[in-house]
C-alpha angles and dihedrals in degrees: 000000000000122000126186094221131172112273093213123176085196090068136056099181120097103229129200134155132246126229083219085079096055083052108043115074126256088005094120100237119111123225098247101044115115115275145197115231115190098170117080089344109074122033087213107052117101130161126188112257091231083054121199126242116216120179115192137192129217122170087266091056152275122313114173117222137198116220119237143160134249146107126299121205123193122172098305091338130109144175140162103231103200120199075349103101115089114210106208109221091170145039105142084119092048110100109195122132117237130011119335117202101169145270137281101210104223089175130148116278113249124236103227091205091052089051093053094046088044081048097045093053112034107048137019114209107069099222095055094041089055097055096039096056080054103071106187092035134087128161136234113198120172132150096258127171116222093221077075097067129083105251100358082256102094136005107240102174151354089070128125113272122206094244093059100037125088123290081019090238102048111042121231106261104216106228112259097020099126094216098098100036091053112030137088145143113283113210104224087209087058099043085046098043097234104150106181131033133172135209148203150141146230127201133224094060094293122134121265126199129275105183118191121184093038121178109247105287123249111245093001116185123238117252109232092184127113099186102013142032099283135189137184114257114191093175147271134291128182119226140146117288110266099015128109121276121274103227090209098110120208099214121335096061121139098266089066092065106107123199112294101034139120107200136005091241145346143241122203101189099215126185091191101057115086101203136037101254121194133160119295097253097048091041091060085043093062100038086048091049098045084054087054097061095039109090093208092056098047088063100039079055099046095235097308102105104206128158092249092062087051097057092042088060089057102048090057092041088127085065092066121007111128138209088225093051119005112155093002102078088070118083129241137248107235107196108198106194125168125266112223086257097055099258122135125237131187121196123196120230112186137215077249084063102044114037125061129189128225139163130264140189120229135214083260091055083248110138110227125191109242126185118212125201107238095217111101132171125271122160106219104149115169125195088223108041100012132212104016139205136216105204095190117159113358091054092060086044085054110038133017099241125210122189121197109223088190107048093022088234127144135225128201112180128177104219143112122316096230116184118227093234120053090264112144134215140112122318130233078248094069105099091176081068101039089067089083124064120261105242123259114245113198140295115346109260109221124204111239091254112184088208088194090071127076127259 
């Protein structure tokens, strides 16, 4: 049974979803979708009879899940994932556009002594500091009997949700019930020793590369993060496209760092997130700051650069968008984050990168092109590492991204976006393309962040 899922290195879980929940009322599956079917269907399947409720969160929304085992196939890849396949029953709260067919968790591994040091220190009751060092997970633990279930292979009702538990956002663990004691996520790249992957993506609805069993990657970056990929980030600066990076920062820089902390700022390289999120204030910096080196938005703002001339420019891009420039009269974002040997690195992120197109229709029923910026707002702000990031979509646009399981490093290479299959069509290296916007599909899908926990 084959499934196109979100490859997602915000995640760690391995998501399907159960044809209990096409055939299990107000559970937000249709009846046709595509299904997974472990009774009678696959040899390998098994779930316990006593089976275990998971609900988890993303940035989209919440699914419950019920864990399973069975074997996972990717590419060449393969692993038995014992107690580690999560069955969704239900995705009426998950608000994402178009077919979902489930996530391949590509997260950080965690460090079981760190987790227990973070757990020791931070809370005090068990149940509540475990699930609160797992971001995007959350249990749900009643007392069910399986002759409830359809088909004795997956709950799909009658279990404790998180709005109705105690606390509301953690649910109540019953004392004795063995969920929250055994489980957690399984990363498929570490049951199936894969050390190293890589990641990008093409626009225009063509397929980008997932590429999994790397050799070890050439000035890797150092990961920061505890509990998620991590880099660096030692700030932005705004130059030409092109052109090298101006090492004038416009907030991140090294004199923001206060006593007790480890870096000015942090990136979490996400390949779920659709947009690159920062804090409010940075985030108006930057736009301000992109409208004060384009010329056409110096004078749209009468020389008073702000970010709501910037996003008026776009929406009107239609308005003014050439054959000669396009895109390129916009200047680019250049990020500049530390190698782990101290050296500084800036990485150019272009208009290409951050701005999509998509169609509206006006007050007249014409239909007018809009552009739209793909930085949006998002408060995660860490003792240890301060304001951080999320770069989602544009950055793997932008860069094919590799990520060291082994040595938890980090790769951004500017090359050639090359499928995996023979499939044509124009590279991330065609500058001649990049002058039009990529088109806009759908709502932003967000990564389940708990922004009270560290990097």
């Amino acid at each position: 049974q084959c499934f196109d899922v979100v490859a997602d290195t915000g995640s760690d879980a391995v998501i399907v979803p159960s044809c209990i929940c096409g055939e299990t009322p107000g559970a937000g599956c249709t009846p046709d979708a595509k299904c997974f079917r472990g009774t009678n269907k696959s040899s390998t399947f098994s779930i316990p009879q006593k089976s275990k409720m998971v609900s988890m969160t993303f940035g989209s929304g919440t699914i419950q899940a019920a864990i399973a085992k069975d074997i996972v196939n990717v590419g060449d890849f393969r692993a038995t994932m014992d107690d580690g396949v999560l069955l969704m029953v239900n995705r009426a709260a998950l608000n994402i556009d178009g077919t979902f067919e489930g996530i391949l968790g590509l997260g950080l591994p965690k460090n079981q002594a760190v987790m227990a040091s973070m757990f020791q220190r931070s809370v005090s009751d068990p149940w509540r500091a475990i699930c609160s060092l797992m971001p995007t997970l959350r249990f749900l633990c009643g007392d069910q009997s399986p002759s409830n279930w359809p088909g004795g292979e997956t709950p799909g009702a009658g279990h404790q949700s998180p709005s109705n538990s105690p606390g509301g956002e953690i649910p109540h663990v019953p004392e004795g019930d063995g969920v929250g004691k055994s489980f957690h996520n399984k990363l498929f790249l570490e049951q199936a020793k894969v050390d190293r992957f890589s990641m990008c993506f093409r626009d225009g609805a063509k397929t980008g590369a997932l590429r999994l069993g790397l050799s070890p990657f050439s000035s890797p970056l150092q990961n920061i993060g505890k509990l998620h990929w991590g880099l660096n980030f030692h700030g932005l600066s705004i130059g030409t496209h092109g052109s090298s990076a101006p090492t004038e920062t416009i907030f991140c820089g090294p004199e923001t760092m206060k006593q007790g902390m480890d870096t000015p700022c942090g990136i979490i390289p996400d390949s779920g997130t659709t947009l690159l999120l920062g804090p409010k204030e940075q985030v108006v910096a930057l736009e301000a700051g992109i409208c004060s080196k384009w010329e056409r938005c110096q004078t749209h703002s009468k020389g008073v650069p702000s970010s709501v001339a910037f996003n008026e420019l776009l929406h009107a891009c239609g308005d003014w968008l050439t054959k000669e420039k396009g895109l390129l009269e916009i200047p680019s974002v250049f990020f500049h984050v530390k190698s782990g040997d101290g050296k500084l690195e800036a990485f150019e992120l272009t208009a290409w990168a951050l701005v999509t197109e998509m169609r509206m229709r006006e007050w007249d029923n014409s239909v007018k092109k809009v552009c739209k910026s793909s930085i949006g707002k998002m408060e995660y702000i860490t003792q240890k590492n301060g304001p951080v990031w999320i770069f989602g979509h544009p950055l793997f646009y932008e860069y094919n991204v590799g990520y060291d399981m082994s040595t938890k490093q980090v790769s951004l290479k500017k090359e050639e976006c090359q499928p995996c299959s023979a499939e044509g069509g124009v590279s991330l290296s065609d500058d001649g393309r990049r002058r039009w916007p990529r088109a806009a599909q759908g709502e932003p899908r967000i990564t389940h962040y708990n922004l009270n926990l560290p990097l």
